[in-house]
Amino acid sequence: MDFNHKLISWYSDKKRELPWRETSNPYYIWLSEIILQQTQVKQGLPYYNAFITQYPTIFDLANASETSILKLWQGLGYYSRARNLHFTAKHIVNELNGKFPDTYNDLLKLKGVGDYTASAIASIAFNEVAAVVDGNVYRVLSRYFGIETPINSTLGIKEFKSLASTLIDLHQPATYNQAIMEFGAIQCKPKNPDCSVCPFQDSCVALQNQMVDVLPVKLKKTKVTVKYFNFLVFMDPNKKTLFEKRTKKGIWQHLYQFPLIESEKSLTPEEFHLLNFEDYVLKQETLDYSLYNEADIVHKLSHQHLHTKFWIIDVAELPEEAILIKTLTKYPSPVLISEFIDNFSF
DNA sequence: AAGGCGGGGGG
DNA sequence: CCCCCAGCCTT
């Protein structure tokens, strides 16, 4: 029995039942693939269900506001996925007459759709022979064939895509693609896979050369930078506060937060007192403030560690754009902020 | 070619 | 503490 047949046999026996496997609607397939980019099934599943409930068709998604889509996406991370999701829904509805692109080449033109996602939608929704290469596929192929080329090098990306394209089952590309990814997720796991129950024990190069734990090879790690965030939680007598949309390029674009002052180090109350708040409130002799968290809250992103302090500031008057504190949770915000809102007793 | 972009979970 | 996850975009 060859690689394909063993793999698909394993899949028909062990696969999980997942909602996006019960449909061939390209809108649902696309939605699931965007949600699952760099995201485990367990984490993405509730978001998928929420999205198809709130936006049953691509027209519903196209007609929604970006803010409401980001709110539903809140907590999932990589928020450009949600912004591109909205952009592409509008594009398909308004420019493509609501007809979902149905080939790899046309899917690849969509914003937020790269080689992997175009291949996944083309094969799963339209049965096109297009090989997917995700983190699971890299791992399965590098181990099974004993390939030591770094998976994130230019050569490795080409090499694994090429190999995957020679392996894909020409008669059932949808099943084959999902099978190899599921196999990587459930059996050929990153850490401590149970090779004693693997159907490829007698043919896996990595297993026979005791290289399972060193494959796949991956180049370098991202260096982490440390930042110091001071969030200004204003409170006025009308139970209002300031909450702003992040418009600049970096993290959390288009999400909302309390006014932020970044500092070179963690500030003491004395140092904080010397800051200038004239951007937010009228100059006052005495500013009545307190510190929510004595020790920094350290919020860890992939390549930034955010040492954070929340400063509670009572003021007599706030600018026009202040919003009611009880409406804070209607806005999409980073987990760091939403957890503060949930925990602080306003 | 390299770096930026989240948050959760596992070992 | 580290690495990984149904990757993509920008520079």
mmCIF file of C-alpha atoms (C1' of nucleotides) in Angstrom:
data_model
loop_
_atom_site.group_PDB
_atom_site.id
_atom_site.type_symbol
_atom_site.label_atom_id
_atom_site.label_comp_id
_atom_site.label_asym_id
_atom_site.label_seq_id
_atom_site.Cartn_x
_atom_site.Cartn_y
_atom_site.Cartn_z
ATOM 1 C CA MET A 1 0.000 0.000 0.000
ATOM 2 C CA ASP A 2 1.485 3.354 -0.944
ATOM 3 C CA PHE A 3 1.716 6.611 0.995
ATOM 4 C CA ASN A 4 -1.548 8.027 -0.329
ATOM 5 C CA HIS A 5 -3.691 5.023 0.336
ATOM 6 C CA LYS A 6 -2.355 4.474 3.847
ATOM 7 C CA LEU A 7 -2.827 8.144 4.605
ATOM 8 C CA ILE A 8 -6.394 8.331 3.357
ATOM 9 C CA SER A 9 -7.211 5.054 5.084
ATOM 10 C CA TRP A 10 -5.882 6.481 8.356
ATOM 11 C CA TYR A 11 -7.933 9.633 7.764
ATOM 12 C CA SER A 12 -11.220 7.851 7.156
ATOM 13 C CA ASP A 13 -10.664 6.007 10.420
ATOM 14 C CA LYS A 14 -9.347 8.758 12.707
ATOM 15 C CA LYS A 15 -10.581 12.102 11.410
ATOM 16 C CA ARG A 16 -12.427 14.526 13.664
ATOM 17 C CA GLU A 17 -15.903 15.671 12.791
ATOM 18 C CA LEU A 18 -15.679 19.403 12.147
ATOM 19 C CA PRO A 19 -18.414 21.714 10.878
ATOM 20 C CA TRP A 20 -16.470 22.984 7.843
ATOM 21 C CA ARG A 21 -16.122 19.370 6.696
ATOM 22 C CA GLU A 22 -19.904 19.129 6.355
ATOM 23 C CA THR A 23 -20.183 21.761 3.626
ATOM 24 C CA SER A 24 -18.853 22.568 0.190
ATOM 25 C CA ASN A 25 -19.961 26.212 0.378
ATOM 26 C CA PRO A 26 -16.809 28.152 -0.557
ATOM 27 C CA TYR A 27 -17.772 31.005 1.774
ATOM 28 C CA TYR A 28 -17.718 28.666 4.757
ATOM 29 C CA ILE A 29 -14.537 26.928 3.575
ATOM 30 C CA TRP A 30 -12.823 30.304 3.101
ATOM 31 C CA LEU A 31 -13.985 31.551 6.500
ATOM 32 C CA SER A 32 -12.690 28.427 8.231
ATOM 33 C CA GLU A 33 -9.326 28.633 6.470
ATOM 34 C CA ILE A 34 -8.763 32.271 7.411
ATOM 35 C CA ILE A 35 -9.686 31.569 11.034
ATOM 36 C CA LEU A 36 -7.373 28.557 11.131
ATOM 37 C CA GLN A 37 -4.294 30.411 9.842
ATOM 38 C CA GLN A 38 -1.686 30.047 12.610
ATOM 39 C CA THR A 39 -4.512 28.945 14.877
ATOM 40 C CA GLN A 40 -5.361 25.551 16.351
ATOM 41 C CA VAL A 41 -8.734 23.975 15.647
ATOM 42 C CA LYS A 42 -9.712 24.040 19.314
ATOM 43 C CA GLN A 43 -9.131 27.790 19.495
ATOM 44 C CA GLY A 44 -10.766 28.629 16.165
ATOM 45 C CA LEU A 45 -13.867 26.452 16.361
ATOM 46 C CA PRO A 46 -16.014 28.711 18.576
ATOM 47 C CA TYR A 47 -15.126 31.700 16.389
ATOM 48 C CA TYR A 48 -16.168 29.818 13.257
ATOM 49 C CA ASN A 49 -19.534 28.978 14.796
ATOM 50 C CA ALA A 50 -20.050 32.567 15.917
ATOM 51 C CA PHE A 51 -19.233 33.930 12.466
ATOM 52 C CA ILE A 52 -21.535 31.633 10.486
ATOM 53 C CA THR A 53 -24.301 32.380 12.970
ATOM 54 C CA GLN A 54 -23.895 36.154 12.802
ATOM 55 C CA TYR A 55 -22.920 36.291 9.122
ATOM 56 C CA PRO A 56 -24.625 33.318 7.380
ATOM 57 C CA THR A 57 -23.731 34.569 3.902
ATOM 58 C CA ILE A 58 -20.936 36.554 2.338
ATOM 59 C CA PHE A 59 -23.459 39.347 1.756
ATOM 60 C CA ASP A 60 -24.067 39.618 5.496
ATOM 61 C CA LEU A 61 -20.321 39.858 6.050
ATOM 62 C CA ALA A 62 -19.878 42.443 3.303
ATOM 63 C CA ASN A 63 -22.659 44.595 4.737
ATOM 64 C CA ALA A 64 -21.285 44.523 8.291
ATOM 65 C CA SER A 65 -19.043 47.226 9.749
ATOM 66 C CA GLU A 66 -15.365 46.511 10.229
ATOM 67 C CA THR A 67 -15.756 47.308 13.921
ATOM 68 C CA SER A 68 -18.456 44.676 14.426
ATOM 69 C CA ILE A 69 -16.347 42.086 12.604
ATOM 70 C CA LEU A 70 -13.321 42.954 14.729
ATOM 71 C CA LYS A 71 -15.489 42.670 17.831
ATOM 72 C CA LEU A 72 -16.453 39.119 16.881
ATOM 73 C CA TRP A 73 -12.791 38.398 16.085
ATOM 74 C CA GLN A 74 -11.652 39.807 19.457
ATOM 75 C CA GLY A 75 -9.231 37.467 21.231
ATOM 76 C CA LEU A 76 -8.235 35.471 18.148
ATOM 77 C CA GLY A 77 -5.218 37.609 17.272
ATOM 78 C CA TYR A 78 -3.612 38.514 13.949
ATOM 79 C CA TYR A 79 -6.337 41.083 13.399
ATOM 80 C CA SER A 80 -5.282 41.804 9.807
ATOM 81 C CA ARG A 81 -7.069 38.533 9.031
ATOM 82 C CA ALA A 82 -10.376 40.086 10.103
ATOM 83 C CA ARG A 83 -9.740 43.334 8.244
ATOM 84 C CA ASN A 84 -8.813 41.428 5.070
ATOM 85 C CA LEU A 85 -11.813 39.151 5.535
ATOM 86 C CA HIS A 86 -14.100 42.158 5.448
ATOM 87 C CA PHE A 87 -12.263 43.745 2.507
ATOM 88 C CA THR A 88 -12.463 40.539 0.481
ATOM 89 C CA ALA A 89 -16.142 39.972 1.274
ATOM 90 C CA LYS A 90 -16.928 43.459 -0.039
ATOM 91 C CA HIS A 91 -14.713 42.836 -3.064
ATOM 92 C CA ILE A 92 -16.469 39.594 -3.978
ATOM 93 C CA VAL A 93 -19.937 41.083 -3.486
ATOM 94 C CA ASN A 94 -19.299 44.404 -5.220
ATOM 95 C CA GLU A 95 -16.685 43.628 -7.877
ATOM 96 C CA LEU A 96 -17.282 39.943 -8.603
ATOM 97 C CA ASN A 97 -21.081 40.041 -8.518
ATOM 98 C CA GLY A 98 -21.135 37.826 -5.449
ATOM 99 C CA LYS A 99 -19.563 34.904 -7.293
ATOM 100 C CA PHE A 100 -16.816 33.275 -5.251
ATOM 101 C CA PRO A 101 -13.593 32.702 -7.247
ATOM 102 C CA ASP A 102 -13.331 28.999 -8.039
ATOM 103 C CA THR A 103 -9.754 28.380 -9.183
ATOM 104 C CA TYR A 104 -6.407 28.437 -7.393
ATOM 105 C CA ASN A 105 -5.176 31.295 -9.590
ATOM 106 C CA ASP A 106 -8.187 33.501 -8.952
ATOM 107 C CA LEU A 107 -8.351 32.680 -5.244
ATOM 108 C CA LEU A 108 -4.707 33.695 -4.883
ATOM 109 C CA LYS A 109 -5.631 37.228 -5.965
ATOM 110 C CA LEU A 110 -7.829 37.741 -2.908
ATOM 111 C CA LYS A 111 -6.445 39.842 -0.061
ATOM 112 C CA GLY A 112 -5.484 37.619 2.861
ATOM 113 C CA VAL A 113 -5.303 34.515 0.661
ATOM 114 C CA GLY A 114 -1.818 33.133 0.040
ATOM 115 C CA ASP A 115 -0.544 29.905 -1.450
ATOM 116 C CA TYR A 116 -1.800 27.705 1.355
ATOM 117 C CA THR A 117 -5.316 29.145 1.572
ATOM 118 C CA ALA A 118 -5.793 29.295 -2.192
ATOM 119 C CA SER A 119 -4.801 25.634 -2.435
ATOM 120 C CA ALA A 120 -7.059 24.670 0.448
ATOM 121 C CA ILE A 121 -10.167 26.385 -0.929
ATOM 122 C CA ALA A 122 -9.512 25.259 -4.527
ATOM 123 C CA SER A 123 -9.147 21.636 -3.484
ATOM 124 C CA ILE A 124 -11.713 21.372 -0.688
ATOM 125 C CA ALA A 125 -14.493 23.463 -2.222
ATOM 126 C CA PHE A 126 -13.827 22.892 -5.938
ATOM 127 C CA ASN A 127 -11.852 19.628 -6.054
ATOM 128 C CA GLU A 128 -8.933 21.231 -7.896
ATOM 129 C CA VAL A 129 -5.607 19.402 -7.745
ATOM 130 C CA ALA A 130 -3.703 21.963 -5.661
ATOM 131 C CA ALA A 131 -1.399 20.715 -2.909
ATOM 132 C CA VAL A 132 -1.586 22.413 0.472
ATOM 133 C CA VAL A 133 1.591 23.001 2.463
ATOM 134 C CA ASP A 134 0.943 24.139 6.019
ATOM 135 C CA GLY A 135 2.861 23.536 9.232
ATOM 136 C CA ASN A 136 1.478 20.005 9.447
ATOM 137 C CA VAL A 137 2.513 19.116 5.892
ATOM 138 C CA TYR A 138 6.038 20.438 6.449
ATOM 139 C CA ARG A 139 6.375 18.240 9.504
ATOM 140 C CA VAL A 140 4.926 15.061 7.976
ATOM 141 C CA LEU A 141 6.950 15.276 4.771
ATOM 142 C CA SER A 142 10.238 16.265 6.408
ATOM 143 C CA ARG A 143 9.977 13.308 8.775
ATOM 144 C CA TYR A 144 8.616 10.714 6.378
ATOM 145 C CA PHE A 145 11.213 11.507 3.705
ATOM 146 C CA GLY A 146 13.979 12.592 6.098
ATOM 147 C CA ILE A 147 14.320 16.054 4.537
ATOM 148 C CA GLU A 148 16.585 18.397 6.491
ATOM 149 C CA THR A 149 16.115 21.524 4.377
ATOM 150 C CA PRO A 150 14.873 24.308 6.668
ATOM 151 C CA ILE A 151 11.133 24.624 6.099
ATOM 152 C CA ASN A 152 11.207 28.421 6.300
ATOM 153 C CA SER A 153 14.077 28.918 3.849
ATOM 154 C CA THR A 154 13.420 29.940 0.257
ATOM 155 C CA LEU A 155 14.736 26.591 -0.954
ATOM 156 C CA GLY A 156 12.705 24.650 1.604
ATOM 157 C CA ILE A 157 9.445 26.365 0.674
ATOM 158 C CA LYS A 158 9.995 25.479 -3.003
ATOM 159 C CA GLU A 159 11.164 21.963 -2.263
ATOM 160 C CA PHE A 160 8.253 21.017 -0.009
ATOM 161 C CA LYS A 161 5.669 22.583 -2.311
ATOM 162 C CA SER A 162 7.112 20.642 -5.216
ATOM 163 C CA LEU A 163 7.143 17.371 -3.280
ATOM 164 C CA ALA A 164 3.598 17.912 -2.054
ATOM 165 C CA SER A 165 2.481 18.500 -5.624
ATOM 166 C CA THR A 166 3.872 15.136 -6.736
ATOM 167 C CA LEU A 167 2.159 13.337 -3.860
ATOM 168 C CA ILE A 168 -1.357 14.779 -3.994
ATOM 169 C CA ASP A 169 -4.001 12.264 -5.026
ATOM 170 C CA LEU A 170 -5.241 13.291 -8.477
ATOM 171 C CA HIS A 171 -8.627 11.652 -7.985
ATOM 172 C CA GLN A 172 -9.435 12.948 -4.497
ATOM 173 C CA PRO A 173 -7.378 16.093 -3.828
ATOM 174 C CA ALA A 174 -9.802 17.390 -1.210
ATOM 175 C CA THR A 175 -9.619 14.253 0.895
ATOM 176 C CA TYR A 176 -5.865 13.879 0.436
ATOM 177 C CA ASN A 177 -5.096 17.459 1.515
ATOM 178 C CA GLN A 178 -7.244 17.232 4.599
ATOM 179 C CA ALA A 179 -5.837 13.799 5.404
ATOM 180 C CA ILE A 180 -2.191 14.881 5.467
ATOM 181 C CA MET A 181 -2.996 17.942 7.593
ATOM 182 C CA GLU A 182 -5.109 15.920 10.021
ATOM 183 C CA PHE A 183 -2.358 13.304 10.204
ATOM 184 C CA GLY A 184 0.139 16.001 11.177
ATOM 185 C CA ALA A 185 -2.192 17.486 13.751
ATOM 186 C CA ILE A 186 -3.216 14.233 15.466
ATOM 187 C CA GLN A 187 -0.559 11.570 14.833
ATOM 188 C CA CYS A 188 2.659 13.210 13.616
ATOM 189 C CA LYS A 189 2.560 15.868 16.347
ATOM 190 C CA PRO A 190 5.359 18.398 16.963
ATOM 191 C CA LYS A 191 6.365 16.977 20.358
ATOM 192 C CA ASN A 192 6.513 13.359 21.474
ATOM 193 C CA PRO A 193 4.461 11.705 18.728
ATOM 194 C CA ASP A 194 3.473 8.112 19.544
ATOM 195 C CA CYS A 195 5.245 6.419 16.645
ATOM 196 C CA SER A 196 4.368 2.968 18.026
ATOM 197 C CA VAL A 197 0.859 3.351 16.637
ATOM 198 C CA CYS A 198 1.862 5.081 13.383
ATOM 199 C CA PRO A 199 0.899 3.365 10.121
ATOM 200 C CA PHE A 200 4.200 4.495 8.582
ATOM 201 C CA GLN A 201 6.543 2.844 11.113
ATOM 202 C CA ASP A 202 8.233 0.715 8.479
ATOM 203 C CA SER A 203 8.759 3.491 5.929
ATOM 204 C CA CYS A 204 9.334 6.716 7.883
ATOM 205 C CA VAL A 205 12.938 7.826 7.356
ATOM 206 C CA ALA A 206 13.001 9.975 10.485
ATOM 207 C CA LEU A 207 11.801 7.149 12.705
ATOM 208 C CA GLN A 208 14.352 4.716 11.346
ATOM 209 C CA ASN A 209 17.163 7.235 11.800
ATOM 210 C CA GLN A 210 15.975 8.518 15.168
ATOM 211 C CA MET A 211 15.449 12.000 13.799
ATOM 212 C CA VAL A 212 11.792 12.442 14.659
ATOM 213 C CA ASP A 213 12.624 14.937 17.400
ATOM 214 C CA VAL A 214 14.915 17.090 15.229
ATOM 215 C CA LEU A 215 12.669 17.329 12.152
ATOM 216 C CA PRO A 216 11.482 19.536 10.672
ATOM 217 C CA VAL A 217 14.444 21.937 10.715
ATOM 218 C CA LYS A 218 13.468 25.575 11.168
ATOM 219 C CA LEU A 219 15.697 28.652 10.941
ATOM 220 C CA LYS A 220 16.211 31.076 13.834
ATOM 221 C CA LYS A 221 13.775 32.588 16.253
ATOM 222 C CA THR A 222 12.349 36.064 16.362
ATOM 223 C CA LYS A 223 13.950 38.372 18.879
ATOM 224 C CA VAL A 224 11.691 39.839 21.501
ATOM 225 C CA THR A 225 11.603 43.557 22.241
ATOM 226 C CA VAL A 226 10.357 44.949 25.531
ATOM 227 C CA LYS A 227 8.012 47.921 25.663
ATOM 228 C CA TYR A 228 6.519 49.881 28.536
ATOM 229 C CA PHE A 229 2.875 50.859 28.226
ATOM 230 C CA ASN A 230 0.986 53.296 30.431
ATOM 231 C CA PHE A 231 -2.747 53.281 29.816
ATOM 232 C CA LEU A 232 -4.663 56.332 31.014
ATOM 233 C CA VAL A 233 -8.022 55.275 32.419
ATOM 234 C CA PHE A 234 -9.822 58.600 32.857
ATOM 235 C CA MET A 235 -13.045 58.774 34.848
ATOM 236 C CA ASP A 236 -15.301 61.824 34.993
ATOM 237 C CA PRO A 237 -18.408 62.538 37.105
ATOM 238 C CA ASN A 238 -20.658 61.442 34.232
ATOM 239 C CA LYS A 239 -19.096 57.949 34.284
ATOM 240 C CA LYS A 240 -17.354 58.538 31.026
ATOM 241 C CA THR A 241 -13.835 57.725 29.867
ATOM 242 C CA LEU A 242 -11.608 58.073 26.820
ATOM 243 C CA PHE A 243 -11.289 55.140 24.429
ATOM 244 C CA GLU A 244 -9.425 55.492 21.153
ATOM 245 C CA LYS A 245 -9.101 53.590 17.909
ATOM 246 C CA ARG A 246 -5.574 52.483 17.019
ATOM 247 C CA THR A 247 -4.985 53.846 13.555
ATOM 248 C CA LYS A 248 -1.249 53.435 13.148
ATOM 249 C CA LYS A 249 0.474 50.537 11.465
ATOM 250 C CA GLY A 250 1.755 48.262 14.234
ATOM 251 C CA ILE A 251 -0.059 45.870 16.511
ATOM 252 C CA TRP A 252 -3.811 45.858 17.098
ATOM 253 C CA GLN A 253 -4.625 48.100 14.147
ATOM 254 C CA HIS A 254 -8.230 49.372 14.316
ATOM 255 C CA LEU A 255 -8.806 47.987 17.791
ATOM 256 C CA TYR A 256 -9.670 50.309 20.690
ATOM 257 C CA GLN A 257 -7.703 51.177 23.808
ATOM 258 C CA PHE A 258 -7.379 53.715 26.595
ATOM 259 C CA PRO A 259 -5.069 56.628 25.741
ATOM 260 C CA LEU A 260 -1.539 55.234 25.750
ATOM 261 C CA ILE A 261 1.753 56.773 26.771
ATOM 262 C CA GLU A 262 4.789 54.648 26.043
ATOM 263 C CA SER A 263 7.838 55.092 28.263
ATOM 264 C CA GLU A 264 11.454 53.953 28.211
ATOM 265 C CA LYS A 265 11.085 52.126 31.513
ATOM 266 C CA SER A 266 8.500 51.210 34.085
ATOM 267 C CA LEU A 267 7.330 54.434 35.685
ATOM 268 C CA THR A 268 6.957 55.186 39.375
ATOM 269 C CA PRO A 269 3.985 57.346 40.465
ATOM 270 C CA GLU A 270 6.405 60.258 40.873
ATOM 271 C CA GLU A 271 7.704 59.898 37.335
ATOM 272 C CA PHE A 272 4.191 59.399 36.019
ATOM 273 C CA HIS A 273 3.125 62.624 37.713
ATOM 274 C CA LEU A 274 5.609 64.587 35.599
ATOM 275 C CA LEU A 275 4.004 63.529 32.326
ATOM 276 C CA ASN A 276 2.006 65.947 30.254
ATOM 277 C CA PHE A 277 -1.703 65.174 29.881
ATOM 278 C CA GLU A 278 -2.710 68.303 27.991
ATOM 279 C CA ASP A 279 -3.569 66.213 24.959
ATOM 280 C CA TYR A 280 -6.427 64.706 26.914
ATOM 281 C CA VAL A 281 -7.584 67.068 29.651
ATOM 282 C CA LEU A 282 -7.402 70.731 30.501
ATOM 283 C CA LYS A 283 -4.361 71.672 32.515
ATOM 284 C CA GLN A 284 -5.084 71.056 36.170
ATOM 285 C CA GLU A 285 -3.105 71.870 39.267
ATOM 286 C CA THR A 286 -3.858 68.562 40.930
ATOM 287 C CA LEU A 287 -4.534 65.422 39.022
ATOM 288 C CA ASP A 288 -6.147 62.767 41.191
ATOM 289 C CA TYR A 289 -4.770 59.451 40.094
ATOM 290 C CA SER A 290 -4.034 55.970 41.401
ATOM 291 C CA LEU A 291 -2.294 52.898 40.070
ATOM 292 C CA TYR A 292 -4.438 49.861 39.244
ATOM 293 C CA ASN A 293 -1.600 47.342 39.238
ATOM 294 C CA GLU A 294 1.425 47.781 41.483
ATOM 295 C CA ALA A 295 3.511 45.292 39.502
ATOM 296 C CA ASP A 296 3.625 45.522 35.717
ATOM 297 C CA ILE A 297 1.212 43.312 33.838
ATOM 298 C CA VAL A 298 3.389 41.594 31.253
ATOM 299 C CA HIS A 299 1.456 40.809 28.086
ATOM 300 C CA LYS A 300 3.444 38.592 25.731
ATOM 301 C CA LEU A 301 3.085 38.752 21.982
ATOM 302 C CA SER A 302 5.178 36.753 19.527
ATOM 303 C CA HIS A 303 7.923 39.339 19.473
ATOM 304 C CA GLN A 304 6.997 42.012 21.976
ATOM 305 C CA HIS A 305 6.712 41.842 25.745
ATOM 306 C CA LEU A 306 4.447 44.642 26.909
ATOM 307 C CA HIS A 307 5.086 45.769 30.487
ATOM 308 C CA THR A 308 1.881 47.524 31.317
ATOM 309 C CA LYS A 309 0.520 49.824 33.973
ATOM 310 C CA PHE A 310 -3.083 51.056 34.146
ATOM 311 C CA TRP A 311 -3.351 54.507 35.728
ATOM 312 C CA ILE A 312 -6.773 55.479 37.060
ATOM 313 C CA ILE A 313 -7.284 59.229 36.738
ATOM 314 C CA ASP A 314 -10.252 61.114 38.160
ATOM 315 C CA VAL A 315 -10.996 64.315 36.291
ATOM 316 C CA ALA A 316 -13.719 66.955 36.437
ATOM 317 C CA GLU A 317 -14.260 67.141 32.718
ATOM 318 C CA LEU A 318 -13.412 65.153 29.590
ATOM 319 C CA PRO A 319 -13.447 66.063 25.905
ATOM 320 C CA GLU A 320 -16.549 65.627 23.772
ATOM 321 C CA GLU A 321 -15.470 62.231 22.428
ATOM 322 C CA ALA A 322 -15.551 60.581 25.866
ATOM 323 C CA ILE A 323 -17.793 57.529 26.014
ATOM 324 C CA LEU A 324 -19.841 55.930 28.778
ATOM 325 C CA ILE A 325 -17.804 53.393 30.713
ATOM 326 C CA LYS A 326 -20.606 50.878 30.521
ATOM 327 C CA THR A 327 -20.333 50.844 26.727
ATOM 328 C CA LEU A 328 -16.621 49.929 26.711
ATOM 329 C CA THR A 329 -17.283 46.264 26.021
ATOM 330 C CA LYS A 330 -19.080 47.081 22.777
ATOM 331 C CA TYR A 331 -15.765 48.036 21.194
ATOM 332 C CA PRO A 332 -13.208 45.555 19.871
ATOM 333 C CA SER A 333 -10.103 45.706 22.027
ATOM 334 C CA PRO A 334 -6.936 43.679 22.647
ATOM 335 C CA VAL A 335 -7.109 40.923 25.260
ATOM 336 C CA LEU A 336 -4.802 43.013 27.467
ATOM 337 C CA ILE A 337 -7.426 45.780 27.549
ATOM 338 C CA SER A 338 -10.576 43.662 27.654
ATOM 339 C CA GLU A 339 -9.228 41.698 30.611
ATOM 340 C CA PHE A 340 -8.624 44.936 32.473
ATOM 341 C CA ILE A 341 -12.171 46.110 31.718
ATOM 342 C CA ASP A 342 -13.566 42.812 32.968
ATOM 343 C CA ASN A 343 -11.513 42.841 36.168
ATOM 344 C CA PHE A 344 -11.596 46.491 37.203
ATOM 345 C CA SER A 345 -14.605 47.567 39.249
ATOM 346 C CA PHE A 346 -15.510 50.853 37.690
ATOM 347 C "C1'" DA B 1 15.086 37.616 2.301
ATOM 348 C "C1'" DA B 2 13.617 39.195 6.600
ATOM 349 C "C1'" DG B 3 10.577 40.953 9.898
ATOM 350 C "C1'" DG B 4 5.946 42.116 11.779
ATOM 351 C "C1'" DC B 5 1.763 40.410 13.312
ATOM 352 C "C1'" DG B 6 -1.855 37.567 18.813
ATOM 353 C "C1'" DG B 7 -3.110 34.647 21.735
ATOM 354 C "C1'" DG B 8 -3.603 30.026 23.640
ATOM 355 C "C1'" DG B 9 -1.751 25.573 24.745
ATOM 356 C "C1'" DG B 10 1.749 21.930 25.513
ATOM 357 C "C1'" DG B 11 6.057 20.044 27.256
ATOM 358 C "C1'" DC C 1 10.995 28.810 29.879
ATOM 359 C "C1'" DC C 2 10.496 27.367 25.020
ATOM 360 C "C1'" DC C 3 7.999 26.051 20.676
ATOM 361 C "C1'" DC C 4 3.914 25.434 17.848
ATOM 362 C "C1'" DC C 5 -0.386 26.508 15.538
ATOM 363 C "C1'" DA C 6 -5.012 24.726 8.363
ATOM 364 C "C1'" DG C 7 0.212 31.920 6.986
ATOM 365 C "C1'" DC C 8 0.111 36.463 4.870
ATOM 366 C "C1'" DC C 9 1.795 41.003 3.996
ATOM 367 C "C1'" DT C 10 5.153 44.606 3.776
ATOM 368 C "C1'" DT C 11 9.642 46.270 3.195
#
